[in-house]
Coordinates of C-alpha atoms and ligand atoms in Angstrom, one line a residue:
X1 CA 15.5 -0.1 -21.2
X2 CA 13.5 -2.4 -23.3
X3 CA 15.9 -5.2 -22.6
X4 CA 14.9 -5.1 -19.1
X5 CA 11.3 -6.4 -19.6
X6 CA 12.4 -8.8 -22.4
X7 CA 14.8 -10.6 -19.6
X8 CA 11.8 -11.0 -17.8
X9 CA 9.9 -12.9 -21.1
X10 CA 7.4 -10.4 -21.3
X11 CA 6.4 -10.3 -25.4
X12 CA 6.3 -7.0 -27.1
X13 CA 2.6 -7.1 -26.6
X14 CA 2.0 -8.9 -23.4
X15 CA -1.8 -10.4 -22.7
X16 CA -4.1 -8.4 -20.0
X17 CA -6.2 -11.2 -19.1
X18 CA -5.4 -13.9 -17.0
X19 CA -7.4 -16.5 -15.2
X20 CA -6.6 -20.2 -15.1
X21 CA -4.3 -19.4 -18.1
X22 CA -4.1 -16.9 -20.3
X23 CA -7.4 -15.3 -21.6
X24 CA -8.1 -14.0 -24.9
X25 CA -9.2 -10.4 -24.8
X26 CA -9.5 -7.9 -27.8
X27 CA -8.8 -4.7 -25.5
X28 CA -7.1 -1.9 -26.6
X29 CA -3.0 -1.6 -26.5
X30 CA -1.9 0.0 -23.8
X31 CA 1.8 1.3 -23.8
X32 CA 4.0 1.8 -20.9
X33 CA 6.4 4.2 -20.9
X34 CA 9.5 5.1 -18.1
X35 CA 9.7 8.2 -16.8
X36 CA 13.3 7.8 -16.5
X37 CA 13.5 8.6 -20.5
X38 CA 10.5 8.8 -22.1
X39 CA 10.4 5.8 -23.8
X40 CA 8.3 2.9 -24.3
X41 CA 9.0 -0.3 -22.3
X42 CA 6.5 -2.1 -24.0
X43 CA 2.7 -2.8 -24.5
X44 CA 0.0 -4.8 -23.0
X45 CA -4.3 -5.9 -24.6
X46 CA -6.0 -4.7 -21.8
X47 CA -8.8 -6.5 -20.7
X48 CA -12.6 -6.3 -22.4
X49 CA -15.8 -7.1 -21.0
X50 CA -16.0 -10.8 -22.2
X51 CA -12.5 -11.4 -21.2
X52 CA -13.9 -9.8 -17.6
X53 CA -16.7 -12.1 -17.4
X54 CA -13.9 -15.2 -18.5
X55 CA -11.5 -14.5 -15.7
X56 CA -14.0 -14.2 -12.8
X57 CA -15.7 -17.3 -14.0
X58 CA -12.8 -19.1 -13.9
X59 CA -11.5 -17.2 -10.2
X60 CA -15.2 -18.6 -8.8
X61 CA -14.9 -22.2 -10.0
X62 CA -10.7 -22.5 -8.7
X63 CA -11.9 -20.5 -5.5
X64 CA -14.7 -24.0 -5.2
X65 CA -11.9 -26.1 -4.7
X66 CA -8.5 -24.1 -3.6
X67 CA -11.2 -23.1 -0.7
X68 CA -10.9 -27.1 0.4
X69 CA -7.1 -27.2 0.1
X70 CA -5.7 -27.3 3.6
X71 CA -4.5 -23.5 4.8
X72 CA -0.9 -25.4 5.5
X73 CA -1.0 -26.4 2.4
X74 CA -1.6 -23.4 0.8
X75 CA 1.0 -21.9 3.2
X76 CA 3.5 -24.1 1.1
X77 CA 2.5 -22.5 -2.1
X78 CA 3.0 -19.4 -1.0
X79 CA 5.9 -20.7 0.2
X80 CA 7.5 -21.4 -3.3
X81 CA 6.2 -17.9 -4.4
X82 CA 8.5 -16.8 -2.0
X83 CA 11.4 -18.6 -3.2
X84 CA 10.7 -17.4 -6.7
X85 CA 10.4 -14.1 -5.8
X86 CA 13.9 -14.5 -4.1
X87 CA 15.5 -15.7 -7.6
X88 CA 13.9 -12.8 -10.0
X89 CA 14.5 -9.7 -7.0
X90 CA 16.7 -8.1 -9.0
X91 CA 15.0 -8.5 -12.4
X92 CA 11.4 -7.7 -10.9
X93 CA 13.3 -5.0 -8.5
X94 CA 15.0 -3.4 -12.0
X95 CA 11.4 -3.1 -14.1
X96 CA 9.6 -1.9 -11.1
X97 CA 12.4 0.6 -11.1
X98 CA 12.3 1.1 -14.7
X99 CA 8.7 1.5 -15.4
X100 CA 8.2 3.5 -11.8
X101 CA 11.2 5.2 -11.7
X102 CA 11.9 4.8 -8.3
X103 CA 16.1 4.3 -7.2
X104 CA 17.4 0.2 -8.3
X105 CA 17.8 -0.6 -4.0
X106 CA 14.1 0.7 -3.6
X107 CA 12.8 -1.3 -6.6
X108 CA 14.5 -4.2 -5.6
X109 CA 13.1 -3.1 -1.7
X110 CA 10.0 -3.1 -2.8
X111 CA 10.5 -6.7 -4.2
X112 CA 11.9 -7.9 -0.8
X113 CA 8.8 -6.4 0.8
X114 CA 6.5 -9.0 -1.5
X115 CA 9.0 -11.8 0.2
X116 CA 8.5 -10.8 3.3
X117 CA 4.7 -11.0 3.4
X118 CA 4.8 -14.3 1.6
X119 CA 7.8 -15.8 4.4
X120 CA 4.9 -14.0 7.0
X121 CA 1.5 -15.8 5.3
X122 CA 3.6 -19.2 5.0
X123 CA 3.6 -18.8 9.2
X124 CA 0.3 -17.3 9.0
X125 CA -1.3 -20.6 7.0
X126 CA -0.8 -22.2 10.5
X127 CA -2.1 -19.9 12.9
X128 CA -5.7 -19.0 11.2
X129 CA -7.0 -18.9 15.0
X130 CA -10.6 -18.6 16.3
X131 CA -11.6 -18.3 19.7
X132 CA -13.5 -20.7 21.8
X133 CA -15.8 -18.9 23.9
X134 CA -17.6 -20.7 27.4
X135 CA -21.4 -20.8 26.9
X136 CA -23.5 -20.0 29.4
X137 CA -25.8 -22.8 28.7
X138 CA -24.6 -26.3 30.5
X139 CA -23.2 -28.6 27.7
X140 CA -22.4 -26.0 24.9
X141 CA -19.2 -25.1 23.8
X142 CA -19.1 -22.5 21.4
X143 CA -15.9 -21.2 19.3
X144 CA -15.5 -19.8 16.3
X145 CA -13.9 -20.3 12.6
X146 CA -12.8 -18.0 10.0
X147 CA -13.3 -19.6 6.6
X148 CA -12.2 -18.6 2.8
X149 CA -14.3 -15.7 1.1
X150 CA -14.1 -15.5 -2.1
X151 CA -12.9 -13.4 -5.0
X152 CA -10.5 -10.4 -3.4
X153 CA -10.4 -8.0 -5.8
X154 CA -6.8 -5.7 -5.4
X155 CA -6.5 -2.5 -6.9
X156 CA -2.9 -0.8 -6.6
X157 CA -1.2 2.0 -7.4
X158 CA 1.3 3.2 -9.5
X159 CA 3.8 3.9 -6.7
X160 CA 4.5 0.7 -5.2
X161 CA 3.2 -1.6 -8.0
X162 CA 4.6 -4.9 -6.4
X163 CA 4.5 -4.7 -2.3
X164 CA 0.8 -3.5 -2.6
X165 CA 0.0 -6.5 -4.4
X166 CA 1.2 -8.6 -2.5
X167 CA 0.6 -7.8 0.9
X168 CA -3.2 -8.1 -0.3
X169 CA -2.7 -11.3 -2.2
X170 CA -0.5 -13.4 -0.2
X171 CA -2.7 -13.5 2.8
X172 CA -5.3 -13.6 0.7
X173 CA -4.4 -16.7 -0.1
X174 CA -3.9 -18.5 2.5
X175 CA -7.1 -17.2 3.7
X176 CA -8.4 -19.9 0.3
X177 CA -9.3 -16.5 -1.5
X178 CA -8.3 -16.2 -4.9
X179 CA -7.1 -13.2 -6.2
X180 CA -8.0 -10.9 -9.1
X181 CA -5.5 -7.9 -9.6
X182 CA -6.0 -4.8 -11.3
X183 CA -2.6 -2.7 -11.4
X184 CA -2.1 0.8 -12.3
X185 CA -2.3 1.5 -15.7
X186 CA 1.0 3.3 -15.1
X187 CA 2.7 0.3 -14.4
X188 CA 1.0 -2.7 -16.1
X189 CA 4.2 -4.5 -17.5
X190 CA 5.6 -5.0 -13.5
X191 CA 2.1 -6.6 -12.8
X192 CA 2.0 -8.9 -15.5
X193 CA 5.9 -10.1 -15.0
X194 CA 5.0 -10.6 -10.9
X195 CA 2.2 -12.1 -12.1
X196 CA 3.8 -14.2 -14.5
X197 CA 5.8 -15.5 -11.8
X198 CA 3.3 -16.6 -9.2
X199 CA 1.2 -18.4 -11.7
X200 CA 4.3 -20.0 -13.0
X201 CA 4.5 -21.8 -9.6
X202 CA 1.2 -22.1 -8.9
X203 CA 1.1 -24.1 -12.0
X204 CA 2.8 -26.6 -10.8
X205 CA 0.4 -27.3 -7.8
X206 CA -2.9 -27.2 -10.3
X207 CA -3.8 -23.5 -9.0
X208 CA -2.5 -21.0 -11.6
X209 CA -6.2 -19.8 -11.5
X210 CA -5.6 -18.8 -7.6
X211 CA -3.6 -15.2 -9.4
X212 CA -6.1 -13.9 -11.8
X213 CA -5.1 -10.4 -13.2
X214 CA -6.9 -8.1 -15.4
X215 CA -5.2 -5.1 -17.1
X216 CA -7.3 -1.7 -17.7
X217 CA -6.4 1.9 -19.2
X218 CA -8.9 3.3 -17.0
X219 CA -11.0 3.8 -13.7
X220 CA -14.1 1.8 -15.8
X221 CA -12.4 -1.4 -14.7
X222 CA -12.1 -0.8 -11.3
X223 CA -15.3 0.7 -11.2
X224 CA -16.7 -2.6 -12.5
X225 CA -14.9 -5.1 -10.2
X226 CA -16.8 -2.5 -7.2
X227 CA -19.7 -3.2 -8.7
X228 CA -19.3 -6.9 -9.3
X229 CA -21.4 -8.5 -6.4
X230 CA -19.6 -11.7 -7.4
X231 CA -15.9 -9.9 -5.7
X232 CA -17.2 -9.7 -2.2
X233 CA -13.8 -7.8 -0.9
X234 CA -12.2 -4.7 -2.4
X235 CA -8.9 -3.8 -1.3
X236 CA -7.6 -0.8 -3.3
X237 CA -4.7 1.4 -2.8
X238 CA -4.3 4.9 -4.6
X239 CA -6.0 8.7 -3.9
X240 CA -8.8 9.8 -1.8
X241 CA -10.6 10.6 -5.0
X242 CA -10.6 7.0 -6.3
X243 CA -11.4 5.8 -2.4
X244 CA -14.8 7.3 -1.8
X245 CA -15.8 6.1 -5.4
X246 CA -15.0 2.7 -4.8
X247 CA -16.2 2.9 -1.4
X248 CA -19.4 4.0 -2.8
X249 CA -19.8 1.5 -4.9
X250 CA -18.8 -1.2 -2.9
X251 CA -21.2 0.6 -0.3
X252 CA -24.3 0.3 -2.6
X253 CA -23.7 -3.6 -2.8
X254 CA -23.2 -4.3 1.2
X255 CA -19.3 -5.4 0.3
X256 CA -16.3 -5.0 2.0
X257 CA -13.6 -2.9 1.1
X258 CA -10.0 -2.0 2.3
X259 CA -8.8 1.5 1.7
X260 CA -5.5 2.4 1.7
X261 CA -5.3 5.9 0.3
X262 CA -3.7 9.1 0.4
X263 CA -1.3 10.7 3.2
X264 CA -0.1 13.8 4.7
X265 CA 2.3 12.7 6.9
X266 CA 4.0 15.1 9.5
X267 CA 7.1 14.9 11.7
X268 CA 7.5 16.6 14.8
X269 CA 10.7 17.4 16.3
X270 CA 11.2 18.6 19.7
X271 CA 14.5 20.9 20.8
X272 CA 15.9 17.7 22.3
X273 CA 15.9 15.4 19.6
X274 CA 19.4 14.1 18.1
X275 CA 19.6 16.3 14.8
X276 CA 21.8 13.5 13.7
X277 CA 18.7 10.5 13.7
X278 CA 16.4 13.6 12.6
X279 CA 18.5 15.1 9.1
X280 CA 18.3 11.1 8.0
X281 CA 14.8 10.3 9.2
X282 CA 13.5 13.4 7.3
X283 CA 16.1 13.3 4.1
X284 CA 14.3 9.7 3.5
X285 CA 11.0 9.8 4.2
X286 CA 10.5 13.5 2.5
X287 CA 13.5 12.9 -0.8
X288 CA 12.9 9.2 -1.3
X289 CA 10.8 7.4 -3.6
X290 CA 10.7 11.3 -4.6
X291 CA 7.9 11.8 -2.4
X292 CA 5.9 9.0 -4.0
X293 CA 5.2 6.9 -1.0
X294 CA 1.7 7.6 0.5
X295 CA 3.6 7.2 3.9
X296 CA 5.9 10.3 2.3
X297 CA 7.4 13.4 4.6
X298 CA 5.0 15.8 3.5
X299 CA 5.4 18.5 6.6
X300 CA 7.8 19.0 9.6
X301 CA 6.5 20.5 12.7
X302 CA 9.7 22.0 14.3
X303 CA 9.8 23.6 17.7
X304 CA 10.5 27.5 17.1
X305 CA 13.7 27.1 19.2
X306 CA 15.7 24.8 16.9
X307 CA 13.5 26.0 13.7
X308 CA 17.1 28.1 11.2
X309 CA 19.0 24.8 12.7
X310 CA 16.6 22.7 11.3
X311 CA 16.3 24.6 7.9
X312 CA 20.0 24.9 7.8
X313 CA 20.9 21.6 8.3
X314 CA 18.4 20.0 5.9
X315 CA 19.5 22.4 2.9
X316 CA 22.6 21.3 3.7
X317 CA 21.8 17.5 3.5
X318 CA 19.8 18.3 0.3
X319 CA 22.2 19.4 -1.4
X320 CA 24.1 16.3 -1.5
X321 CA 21.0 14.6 -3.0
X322 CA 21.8 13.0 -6.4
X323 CA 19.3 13.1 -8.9
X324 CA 18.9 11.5 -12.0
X325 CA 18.7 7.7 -14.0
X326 CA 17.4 5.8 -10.7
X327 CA 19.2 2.6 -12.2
X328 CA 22.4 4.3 -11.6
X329 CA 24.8 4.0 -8.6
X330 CA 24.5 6.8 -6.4
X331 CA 21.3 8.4 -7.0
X332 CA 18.8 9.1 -4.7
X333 CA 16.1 10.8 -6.6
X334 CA 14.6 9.7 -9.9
X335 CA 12.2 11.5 -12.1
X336 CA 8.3 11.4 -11.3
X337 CA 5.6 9.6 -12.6
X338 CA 4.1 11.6 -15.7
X339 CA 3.5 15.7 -16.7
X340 CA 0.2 15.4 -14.3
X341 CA 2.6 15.2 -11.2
X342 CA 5.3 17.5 -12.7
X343 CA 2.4 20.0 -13.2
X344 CA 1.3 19.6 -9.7
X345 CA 4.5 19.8 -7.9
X346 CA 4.4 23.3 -9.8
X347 CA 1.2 24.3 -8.5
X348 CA 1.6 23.6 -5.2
X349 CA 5.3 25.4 -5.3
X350 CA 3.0 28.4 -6.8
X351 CA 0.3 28.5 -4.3
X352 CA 2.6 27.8 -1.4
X353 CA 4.2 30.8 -2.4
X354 CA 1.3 33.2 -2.9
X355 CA 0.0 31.6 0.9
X356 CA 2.7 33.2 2.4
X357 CA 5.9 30.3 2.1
X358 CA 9.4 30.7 1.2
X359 CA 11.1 28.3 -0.9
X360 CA 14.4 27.7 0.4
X361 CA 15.4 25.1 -1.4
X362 CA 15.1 23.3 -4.9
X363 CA 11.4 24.4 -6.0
X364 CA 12.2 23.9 -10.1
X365 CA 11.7 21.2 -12.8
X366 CA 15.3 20.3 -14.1
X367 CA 15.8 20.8 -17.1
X368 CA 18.7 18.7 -19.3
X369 CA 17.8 15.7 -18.0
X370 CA 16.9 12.3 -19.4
X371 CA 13.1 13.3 -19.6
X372 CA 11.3 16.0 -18.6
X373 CA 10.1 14.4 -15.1
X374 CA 12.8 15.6 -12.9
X375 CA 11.9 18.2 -10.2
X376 CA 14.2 19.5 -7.3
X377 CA 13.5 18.1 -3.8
X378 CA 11.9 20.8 -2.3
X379 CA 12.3 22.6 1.1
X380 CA 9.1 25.4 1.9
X381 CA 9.3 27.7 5.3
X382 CA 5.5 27.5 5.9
X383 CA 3.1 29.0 8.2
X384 CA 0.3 26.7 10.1
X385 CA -2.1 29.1 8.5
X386 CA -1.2 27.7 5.1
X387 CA -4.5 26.3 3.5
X388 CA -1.7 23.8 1.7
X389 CA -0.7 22.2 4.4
X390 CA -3.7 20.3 4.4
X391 CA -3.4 19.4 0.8
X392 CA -1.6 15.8 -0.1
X393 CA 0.8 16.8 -3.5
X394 CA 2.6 13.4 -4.9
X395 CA 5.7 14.9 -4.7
X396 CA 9.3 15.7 -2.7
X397 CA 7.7 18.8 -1.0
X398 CA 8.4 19.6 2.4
X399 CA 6.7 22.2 4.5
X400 CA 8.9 23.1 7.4
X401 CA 6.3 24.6 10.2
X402 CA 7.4 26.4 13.7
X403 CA 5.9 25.4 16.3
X404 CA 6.0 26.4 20.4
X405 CA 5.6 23.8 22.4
X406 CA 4.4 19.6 21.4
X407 CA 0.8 20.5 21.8
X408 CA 0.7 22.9 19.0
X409 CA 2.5 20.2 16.9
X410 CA 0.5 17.2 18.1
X411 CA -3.0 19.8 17.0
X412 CA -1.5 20.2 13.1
X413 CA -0.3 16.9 12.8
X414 CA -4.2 15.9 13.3
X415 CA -5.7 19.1 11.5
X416 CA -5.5 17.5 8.4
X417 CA -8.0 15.5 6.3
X418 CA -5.6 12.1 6.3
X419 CA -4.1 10.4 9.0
X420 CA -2.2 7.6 7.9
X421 CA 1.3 8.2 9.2
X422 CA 3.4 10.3 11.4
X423 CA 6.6 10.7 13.6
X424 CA 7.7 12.5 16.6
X425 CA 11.7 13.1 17.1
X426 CA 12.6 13.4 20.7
X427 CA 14.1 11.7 23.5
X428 CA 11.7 12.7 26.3
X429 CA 9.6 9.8 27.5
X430 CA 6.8 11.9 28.6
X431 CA 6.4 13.7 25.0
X432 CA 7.1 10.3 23.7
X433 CA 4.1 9.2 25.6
X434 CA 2.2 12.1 25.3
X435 CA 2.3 11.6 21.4
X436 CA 1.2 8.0 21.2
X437 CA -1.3 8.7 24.1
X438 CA -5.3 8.6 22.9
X439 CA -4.7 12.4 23.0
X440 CA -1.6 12.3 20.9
X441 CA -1.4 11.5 17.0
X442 CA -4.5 10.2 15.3
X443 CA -2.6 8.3 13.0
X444 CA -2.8 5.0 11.8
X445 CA 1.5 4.9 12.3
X446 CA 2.8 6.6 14.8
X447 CA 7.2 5.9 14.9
X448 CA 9.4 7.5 17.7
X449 CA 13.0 8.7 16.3
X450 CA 12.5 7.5 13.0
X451 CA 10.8 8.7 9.7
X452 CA 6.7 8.4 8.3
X453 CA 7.7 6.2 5.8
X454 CA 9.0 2.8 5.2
X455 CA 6.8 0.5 7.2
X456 CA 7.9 -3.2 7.4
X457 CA 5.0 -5.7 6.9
X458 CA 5.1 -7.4 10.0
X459 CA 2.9 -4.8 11.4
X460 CA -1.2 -3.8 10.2
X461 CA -0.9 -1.0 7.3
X462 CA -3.5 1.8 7.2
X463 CA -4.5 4.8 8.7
X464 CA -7.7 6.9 9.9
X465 CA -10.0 9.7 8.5
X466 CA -9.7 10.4 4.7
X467 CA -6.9 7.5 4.5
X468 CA -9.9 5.1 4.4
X469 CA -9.6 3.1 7.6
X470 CA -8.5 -0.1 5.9
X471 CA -5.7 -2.3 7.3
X472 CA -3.5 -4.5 5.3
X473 CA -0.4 -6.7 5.8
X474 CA 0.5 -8.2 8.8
X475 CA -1.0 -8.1 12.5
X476 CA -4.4 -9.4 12.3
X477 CA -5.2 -7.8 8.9
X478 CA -6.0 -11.3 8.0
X479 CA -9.2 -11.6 9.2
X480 CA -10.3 -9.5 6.7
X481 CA -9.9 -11.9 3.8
X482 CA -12.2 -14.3 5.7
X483 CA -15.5 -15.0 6.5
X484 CA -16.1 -15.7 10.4
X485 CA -18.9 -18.2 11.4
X486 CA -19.6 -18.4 15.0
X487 CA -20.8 -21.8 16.1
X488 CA -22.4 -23.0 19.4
X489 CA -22.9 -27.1 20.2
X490 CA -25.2 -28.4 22.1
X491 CA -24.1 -32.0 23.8
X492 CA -26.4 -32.1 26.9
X493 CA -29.7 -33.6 26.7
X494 CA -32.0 -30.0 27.4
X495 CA -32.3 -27.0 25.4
X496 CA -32.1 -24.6 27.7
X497 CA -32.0 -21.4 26.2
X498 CA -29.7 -18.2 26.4
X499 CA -30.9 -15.3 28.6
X500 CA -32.4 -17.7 30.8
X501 CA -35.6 -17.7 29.0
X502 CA -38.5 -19.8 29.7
X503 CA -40.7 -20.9 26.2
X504 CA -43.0 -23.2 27.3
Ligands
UN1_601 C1 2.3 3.2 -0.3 O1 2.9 4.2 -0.6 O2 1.1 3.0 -0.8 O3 5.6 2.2 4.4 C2 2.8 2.1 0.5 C3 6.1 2.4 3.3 C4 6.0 1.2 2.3 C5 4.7 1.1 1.7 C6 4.1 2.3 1.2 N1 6.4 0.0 3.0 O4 6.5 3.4 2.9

């Protein structure tokens, strides 16, 4: 296991601090450990408060000038990030693996997703657009431009601990942001390898500073960089908890923030949807990533007529589900993240239970395995009265709900707290319609025939109500990361003055 992160150079204690180089810090050691055994990977100096003060120094004076570099031009750095990316995927995509414990195809997935959104900014770098507007005074014109902002902060999670990253930091700099990243302390050792990698190029074009990254072993460091009025946007990524108190923060200063933050993500299947489209949809979005993803399966609204087909079927299709070293061929389930997540896939199998739900599948931690991380994917018959339902558990959970007709399902999938993603399985254009109607799913993704999860980058990322609003990746998510300055000329020889008024 170890040998994975030495392949990637990373020293046995690796440096927390980066800015324009590597900064000194004399932070405490924080070790990373895979879930997949137990055992250390290796260690990284997290970040101290002089180190802190270092790093954003140095991210304010390269922002002075990679803000003047031409966004083309940064398009073609990002450009070569890409290609570097390309030629580590399978290392990166094997310690993301290793220190997440997510399946070898989804680590190295997750790697591909960080070269799509670079392959998407590279385009992007061109196509920063403003509007021109007509003024209604004679001889104006008046347009707009969206300029660089300044420090992005990015704060991810432990779950996708490259994609997140990136989808933040690659349009963030072609925006002429720079970028200062504070990973999960759960996977620190993927950070500073991705990291590693980016500044490597960036070297070359006299911007290493453009990546700055600062490893912590707790919420203080976040907390800081959402206090810092000198990091004037905060994207971060992780649970609701964590959301409203950077959001607070951020709040008290008049910042920006983009939240990305927890799901509970239904499905709804009508009696006319093709089973076939519906046991893979659901077997991947609820099993995969073992229920990790904040875009997870997390309940399935079935219509009461196909409700035992539905069960039946999936226990079936879970059965198969291989679980064990995600680095080996064939398995589809790895371990999950640490005892906290064991412990509360238990409790919400035990309050589940004492609502009124029947497990019917899976439902135990596994014993004899290579740590003690590994839990059965689970399958609960539920009731919509469930106070659970509501409730986002980091783990391959599935409450199966009947329901009678698409209103009754398009009601629960809304009657939660989040609303980040959600799916409807049918092939009725009307109740496909209905569903992505103004009246249908208040999500922030809403699929037809497919799964929750899985979002390609092309498209904005984020979703309403406790989820946090924020929007990331592609779409116009870019005009986030940039200031916009609205400008009206005057080329005439009066001054008339908007509104028609008179001042004289
Ligand atoms: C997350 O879990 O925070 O849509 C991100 C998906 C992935 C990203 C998930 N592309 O499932």
């Amino acid at each position: 296991m170890k040998e994975i992160a030495a392949s990637l150079g990373l020293a046995k204690v690796s440096p927390g601090a980066f800015g324009n180089g590597v900064i000194a810090t004399k932070g405490e050691i924080l070790t990373s450990t895979s879930p997949i055994t137990g055992e250390a990977l290796g260690q990284v100096q997290c970040a101290d408060a002089q180190s802190y003060e270092q790093v954003i120094k140095e991210a304010q004076d390269v922002f002075l000038e990679w803000r003047k570099v031409p966004a083309p031009v940064r398009g073609e750095l990002v450009r070569k990030i890409g290609e570097a990316l390309r030629d580590s995927k399978h290392s990166l995509g094997k310690l993301v693996s290793a220190e997440m414990g997510k399946i070898l195809p989804e680590g190295e997935g997750e790697i591909q997703e960080a070269i799509d959104i670079a392959d998407f900014a590279v385009g992007l770098s061109r196509q920063l657009y403003g509007k021109t507007m007509h003024s209604e005074r004679r001889d104006h014109r008046m347009y707009e431009q969206w300029h660089p902002l300044g420090i992005v902060g990015v704060i991810t999670a432990f779950n996708f601990p490259a994609a997140v990253w990136a989808w933040n930091s690659m349009i963030a700099a072609v925006c002429g942001d720079v970028v200062l990243w504070k990973p999960s302390e759960l996977t620190p050792l993927t950070a500073v390898a991705i990291n590693s990698v980016c500044r490597e190029v960036a070297k070359d074009s006299g911007f290493e500073g453009v990546f700055s990254l600062l490893v912590g072993s707790g919420p203080e460091l976040g907390q800081k960089m959402s206090a810092d009025k000198r990091i004037p946007l905060i994207s971060a990524t992780g649970s609701c908890r964590m959301g409203r108190s950077v959001a607070k923060t951020v709040g008290e200063r008049l910042g920006r923030c983009i939240l990305e933050l927890g799901g509970n993500n239904a499905v709804t299947v009508l009696p006319d949807a093709n089973l076939d489209l519906v046991m893979s949809g659901v077997l991947f979005g609820a099993v995969g990533t073992a229920g990790q993803r904040c875009t997870s399966i997390r309940r399935a609204l079935v219509d009461q007529s196909i409700y035992d087909t539905f069960v039946e079927r999936l226990r079936s299709a879970y059965k198969q589900v291989r679980i064990g070293n995600p680095l080996e061929k064939g398995i589809l389930m790895g371990p999950l993240i640490n005892e906290a997540a064991v412990a509360s896939y238990r409790a919400a199998i035990e309050k589940a239970v004492q609502e009124g739900g029947e497990v019917v599948f899976g439902g135990k931690v596994l014993s004899g395995m290579p740590s003690s991380l590994y839990v059965e994917p689970t399958i609960i018959k539920a009731h919509a009265g469930m106070s659970l339902l509501k409730e986002e558990t980091f783990a391959p959970i599935l409450y199966v709900v009947p329901v009678k007709d698409l209103d009754e399902a398009i009601h629960l999938n809304n009657d939660v707290p989040q609303g980040l993603s959600s799916s409807i399985f049918t092939r009725d254009l009307s109740s496909t319609e209905r569903f992505l109607s103004a009246s249908g799913s208040d999500c922030g993704i809403a699929n037809v025939n497919m799964g929750t999860s899985g979002a390609e980058i092309g498209g904005a990322f984020g979703g309403e109500k406790d989820t946090g609003g924020g929007r990331e990746a592609g779409s116009d998510s870019w005009k986030q990361y940039m200031r916009r300055q609205t400008s009206c000329i005057n080329f005439g020889k009066d001054l008339p003055l908007a509104q028609g008024i008179v001042f004289s």
